[in-house]
Amino acid sequence: ARPGCAVRQRSLAAFRPDRRALRKVFAVGLPSAVENLAFNGGKLLAQTYIVSLGTDSIAANFIGMSISSFIQIPSSSLGIAATTLVGQAVGRGDEAGARRSIVAATGLSSLALLAGSLAGLPLERGLLGLYTRDPGVASITATLMRWLFAALPIFWSTSFIVPAGFRGAGDVRFPMLVSMASMWLLRVTLGYVLAIPLGLGVLGVWIGMFVDWVARSVLFCLRLRSGAWYRRAAA
């Protein structure tokens, strides 16, 4: 509103909504919102049966997730970058560039996770010491960490970076459907079966999570190879 401002708004009439632009925004935003809602709802449900496993398992699960989230910080940033870079390439009509952006971000993410996992192995005792002195909690968490360090570099990036690239191309429904089905069938249902009826405890919940990553990786890599994600952007 200031007269000398480089970007000046003179009339409220210019704030009329652009329906075409809004449709494009909601076409991407709403499926992503539904996917995140279902994903976090599944994680919340998994927490409810972890509670029944006892305080050591609750603590070990929290510590493991905390360490995992820390290691994933660079990869999460690369997911945002993949969405942006793919969107720019699609805007240029550059399918090869869009594919290269997904592959590069996924590869860099895997390298970052590998470095974090390799660093975490010798530092395992020290990392656990930052959280707990309880030998029972430390023992359960150590087991979870070894599984995590093996699975993260192989399956996490293809599970989360590749679909982030798809979203940059406007391909949001396929990642949404895959994520919802995989979360509820594998992480929630299989995790429950492994943890409670089969007696694996909190490790069973984590194995369900790893199987979820594997299923996502397979389906998203097949989608990437098929090119259907880019044809969705061109439609």
Short mmCIF file of C-alpha atoms in Angstrom, two decimals:
data_model
loop_
_atom_site.label_atom_id
_atom_site.label_comp_id
_atom_site.label_asym_id
_atom_site.label_seq_id
_atom_site.Cartn_x
_atom_site.Cartn_y
_atom_site.Cartn_z
CA ALA A 1 0.00 0.00 0.00
CA ARG A 2 3.00 2.32 0.43
CA PRO A 3 3.28 4.69 -2.58
CA GLY A 4 7.02 4.16 -3.08
CA CYS A 5 6.88 0.35 -2.85
CA ALA A 6 8.15 -1.54 -5.91
CA VAL A 7 5.24 -3.98 -5.69
CA ARG A 8 2.16 -1.89 -5.01
CA GLN A 9 -1.46 -2.94 -4.65
CA ARG A 10 -3.82 -0.17 -5.67
CA SER A 11 -7.17 -1.94 -5.65
CA LEU A 12 -8.80 -4.77 -3.71
CA ALA A 13 -10.42 -5.90 -6.97
CA ALA A 14 -7.11 -7.47 -7.98
CA PHE A 15 -7.52 -9.98 -5.13
CA ARG A 16 -10.28 -11.82 -6.97
CA PRO A 17 -9.47 -15.55 -6.92
CA ASP A 18 -8.02 -17.15 -10.02
CA ARG A 19 -10.12 -20.30 -10.23
CA ARG A 20 -7.89 -21.95 -12.82
CA ALA A 21 -4.79 -21.49 -10.67
CA LEU A 22 -6.66 -22.61 -7.55
CA ARG A 23 -7.85 -25.80 -9.27
CA LYS A 24 -4.24 -26.66 -10.10
CA VAL A 25 -3.12 -25.97 -6.54
CA PHE A 26 -5.89 -28.07 -5.00
CA ALA A 27 -5.37 -30.87 -7.53
CA VAL A 28 -1.89 -31.33 -6.07
CA GLY A 29 -2.53 -30.21 -2.51
CA LEU A 30 -5.64 -32.16 -1.58
CA PRO A 31 -4.37 -35.67 -2.47
CA SER A 32 -1.10 -34.89 -0.68
CA ALA A 33 -3.06 -33.74 2.37
CA VAL A 34 -5.15 -36.92 2.35
CA GLU A 35 -1.97 -39.01 2.00
CA ASN A 36 -0.33 -37.27 4.96
CA LEU A 37 -3.48 -37.63 7.04
CA ALA A 38 -3.67 -41.37 6.35
CA PHE A 39 0.08 -41.79 6.88
CA ASN A 40 0.14 -40.03 10.24
CA GLY A 41 -3.10 -41.71 11.26
CA GLY A 42 -1.47 -45.08 10.63
CA LYS A 43 1.57 -44.10 12.68
CA LEU A 44 -0.70 -43.00 15.50
CA LEU A 45 -2.59 -46.29 15.41
CA ALA A 46 0.70 -48.21 15.54
CA GLN A 47 1.60 -46.26 18.66
CA THR A 48 -1.54 -47.53 20.38
CA TYR A 49 -0.45 -51.15 20.27
CA ILE A 50 3.17 -50.32 21.03
CA VAL A 51 1.83 -49.00 24.34
CA SER A 52 0.60 -52.51 25.20
CA LEU A 53 4.16 -53.84 24.84
CA GLY A 54 5.42 -52.11 27.96
CA THR A 55 7.44 -49.07 28.95
CA ASP A 56 10.78 -50.42 27.66
CA SER A 57 9.31 -50.90 24.17
CA ILE A 58 7.65 -47.47 24.23
CA ALA A 59 10.95 -45.83 25.16
CA ALA A 60 12.96 -47.87 22.63
CA ASN A 61 10.53 -47.00 19.85
CA PHE A 62 10.73 -43.29 20.70
CA ILE A 63 14.53 -43.30 20.83
CA GLY A 64 14.78 -45.24 17.57
CA MET A 65 12.43 -42.87 15.77
CA SER A 66 14.33 -39.88 17.13
CA ILE A 67 17.67 -41.17 15.84
CA SER A 68 16.09 -42.15 12.52
CA SER A 69 14.59 -38.67 12.08
CA PHE A 70 17.98 -37.08 12.72
CA ILE A 71 19.70 -39.26 10.11
CA GLN A 72 16.93 -38.49 7.60
CA ILE A 73 17.29 -34.68 7.76
CA PRO A 74 19.44 -34.37 4.57
CA SER A 75 17.19 -36.82 2.71
CA SER A 76 14.02 -35.00 3.70
CA SER A 77 15.54 -31.82 2.28
CA LEU A 78 16.35 -33.63 -0.95
CA GLY A 79 12.70 -34.69 -1.19
CA ILE A 80 11.67 -31.03 -1.24
CA ALA A 81 14.38 -30.31 -3.79
CA ALA A 82 13.19 -33.19 -6.00
CA THR A 83 9.65 -31.79 -6.09
CA THR A 84 10.93 -28.35 -7.08
CA LEU A 85 13.44 -29.51 -9.69
CA VAL A 86 11.00 -31.91 -11.35
CA GLY A 87 8.36 -29.19 -11.47
CA GLN A 88 10.79 -26.86 -13.22
CA ALA A 89 11.81 -29.54 -15.72
CA VAL A 90 8.18 -30.38 -16.47
CA GLY A 91 7.51 -26.70 -17.03
CA ARG A 92 10.28 -26.71 -19.65
CA GLY A 93 8.86 -29.85 -21.25
CA ASP A 94 12.08 -31.70 -20.36
CA GLU A 95 11.12 -35.29 -19.46
CA ALA A 96 14.73 -36.47 -19.42
CA GLY A 97 15.69 -33.64 -17.07
CA ALA A 98 12.78 -34.44 -14.78
CA ARG A 99 13.84 -38.09 -14.64
CA ARG A 100 17.47 -37.11 -13.98
CA SER A 101 16.35 -34.90 -11.10
CA ILE A 102 14.48 -37.78 -9.47
CA VAL A 103 17.36 -40.21 -9.96
CA ALA A 104 19.97 -37.70 -8.73
CA ALA A 105 18.00 -36.73 -5.63
CA THR A 106 17.30 -40.39 -4.83
CA GLY A 107 20.96 -41.31 -5.27
CA LEU A 108 22.21 -38.43 -3.13
CA SER A 109 19.66 -39.31 -0.46
CA SER A 110 20.80 -42.93 -0.40
CA LEU A 111 24.43 -41.83 -0.07
CA ALA A 112 23.53 -39.50 2.80
CA LEU A 113 21.61 -42.28 4.55
CA LEU A 114 24.48 -44.72 3.99
CA ALA A 115 26.93 -42.24 5.51
CA GLY A 116 24.62 -41.66 8.47
CA SER A 117 24.10 -45.39 8.99
CA LEU A 118 27.81 -46.20 8.77
CA ALA A 119 28.56 -43.41 11.23
CA GLY A 120 25.80 -44.62 13.52
CA LEU A 121 27.12 -48.18 13.85
CA PRO A 122 30.33 -47.39 15.77
CA LEU A 123 28.58 -44.56 17.66
CA GLU A 124 25.63 -46.73 18.66
CA ARG A 125 26.57 -47.02 22.32
CA GLY A 126 27.27 -43.30 22.61
CA LEU A 127 24.01 -42.36 20.87
CA LEU A 128 21.98 -44.58 23.18
CA GLY A 129 23.80 -43.10 26.18
CA LEU A 130 22.38 -39.71 25.27
CA TYR A 131 18.88 -41.07 25.77
CA THR A 132 18.92 -43.77 28.43
CA ARG A 133 20.96 -45.65 31.00
CA ASP A 134 18.39 -48.42 31.33
CA PRO A 135 19.93 -51.69 30.02
CA GLY A 136 16.56 -53.11 28.93
CA VAL A 137 15.67 -50.06 26.85
CA ALA A 138 19.20 -49.86 25.45
CA SER A 139 19.12 -53.52 24.38
CA ILE A 140 15.82 -53.20 22.51
CA THR A 141 16.87 -49.93 20.88
CA ALA A 142 20.21 -51.38 19.77
CA THR A 143 18.38 -54.16 17.94
CA LEU A 144 16.08 -51.65 16.25
CA MET A 145 19.06 -49.51 15.24
CA ARG A 146 20.86 -52.37 13.50
CA TRP A 147 17.76 -53.15 11.45
CA LEU A 148 17.32 -49.46 10.70
CA PHE A 149 20.91 -48.93 9.57
CA ALA A 150 20.54 -51.88 7.18
CA ALA A 151 17.22 -50.76 5.68
CA LEU A 152 17.57 -46.97 5.48
CA PRO A 153 20.18 -46.65 2.71
CA ILE A 154 18.49 -49.28 0.51
CA PHE A 155 14.77 -48.59 0.72
CA TRP A 156 13.99 -45.21 2.28
CA SER A 157 14.94 -42.98 -0.65
CA THR A 158 13.01 -44.93 -3.26
CA SER A 159 10.03 -44.95 -0.89
CA PHE A 160 9.92 -41.19 -0.29
CA ILE A 161 12.18 -39.25 -2.70
CA VAL A 162 10.80 -40.83 -5.90
CA PRO A 163 7.14 -40.01 -5.07
CA ALA A 164 8.23 -36.50 -4.07
CA GLY A 165 9.49 -36.14 -7.63
CA PHE A 166 6.18 -37.45 -8.97
CA ARG A 167 4.36 -34.71 -7.05
CA GLY A 168 6.50 -32.13 -8.84
CA ALA A 169 5.08 -33.49 -12.09
CA GLY A 170 1.53 -33.32 -10.75
CA ASP A 171 1.29 -37.10 -10.36
CA VAL A 172 -0.22 -37.15 -6.87
CA ARG A 173 -3.02 -39.75 -6.96
CA PHE A 174 -0.78 -42.77 -7.56
CA PRO A 175 1.60 -41.95 -4.66
CA MET A 176 -1.43 -41.25 -2.46
CA LEU A 177 -3.08 -44.61 -3.21
CA VAL A 178 0.16 -46.58 -2.86
CA SER A 179 1.11 -44.85 0.39
CA MET A 180 -2.31 -45.36 1.96
CA ALA A 181 -2.59 -49.02 0.95
CA SER A 182 0.98 -49.83 1.94
CA MET A 183 0.72 -48.02 5.27
CA TRP A 184 -2.49 -49.71 6.39
CA LEU A 185 -1.88 -53.18 4.97
CA LEU A 186 1.80 -53.52 5.86
CA ARG A 187 2.95 -51.06 8.48
CA VAL A 188 -0.26 -51.17 10.53
CA THR A 189 -1.75 -54.62 9.90
CA LEU A 190 1.41 -56.68 9.31
CA GLY A 191 3.20 -54.76 12.07
CA TYR A 192 0.41 -55.65 14.49
CA VAL A 193 0.45 -59.34 13.52
CA LEU A 194 4.22 -59.54 13.93
CA ALA A 195 4.29 -57.55 17.15
CA ILE A 196 1.35 -58.99 19.11
CA PRO A 197 0.15 -62.44 17.88
CA LEU A 198 3.61 -63.56 16.75
CA GLY A 199 5.34 -62.04 19.76
CA LEU A 200 8.13 -60.06 18.09
CA GLY A 201 7.29 -56.97 20.10
CA VAL A 202 8.32 -53.54 18.92
CA LEU A 203 10.73 -55.13 16.41
CA GLY A 204 7.67 -56.58 14.66
CA VAL A 205 6.26 -53.07 14.26
CA TRP A 206 9.53 -51.93 12.72
CA ILE A 207 9.71 -54.95 10.40
CA GLY A 208 6.22 -54.00 9.20
CA MET A 209 7.58 -50.51 8.51
CA PHE A 210 10.53 -51.90 6.55
CA VAL A 211 8.25 -54.15 4.48
CA ASP A 212 6.15 -51.04 3.82
CA TRP A 213 9.28 -49.32 2.45
CA VAL A 214 10.08 -52.30 0.24
CA ALA A 215 6.58 -52.37 -1.27
CA ARG A 216 6.63 -48.63 -1.91
CA SER A 217 10.07 -48.86 -3.48
CA VAL A 218 9.02 -51.58 -5.92
CA LEU A 219 5.83 -49.80 -7.02
CA PHE A 220 7.39 -46.35 -7.29
CA CYS A 221 10.41 -47.60 -9.24
CA LEU A 222 8.11 -49.42 -11.67
CA ARG A 223 6.11 -46.20 -12.05
CA LEU A 224 9.29 -44.21 -12.69
CA ARG A 225 10.45 -46.69 -15.30
CA SER A 226 7.07 -46.73 -17.08
CA GLY A 227 6.99 -42.96 -17.60
CA ALA A 228 3.33 -42.79 -16.56
CA TRP A 229 4.17 -40.15 -13.94
CA TYR A 230 5.32 -37.77 -16.69
CA ARG A 231 2.41 -38.52 -19.01
CA ARG A 232 0.20 -37.46 -16.12
CA ALA A 233 1.89 -34.05 -16.19
CA ALA A 234 1.47 -33.76 -19.97
CA ALA A 235 -2.25 -34.64 -19.83
#
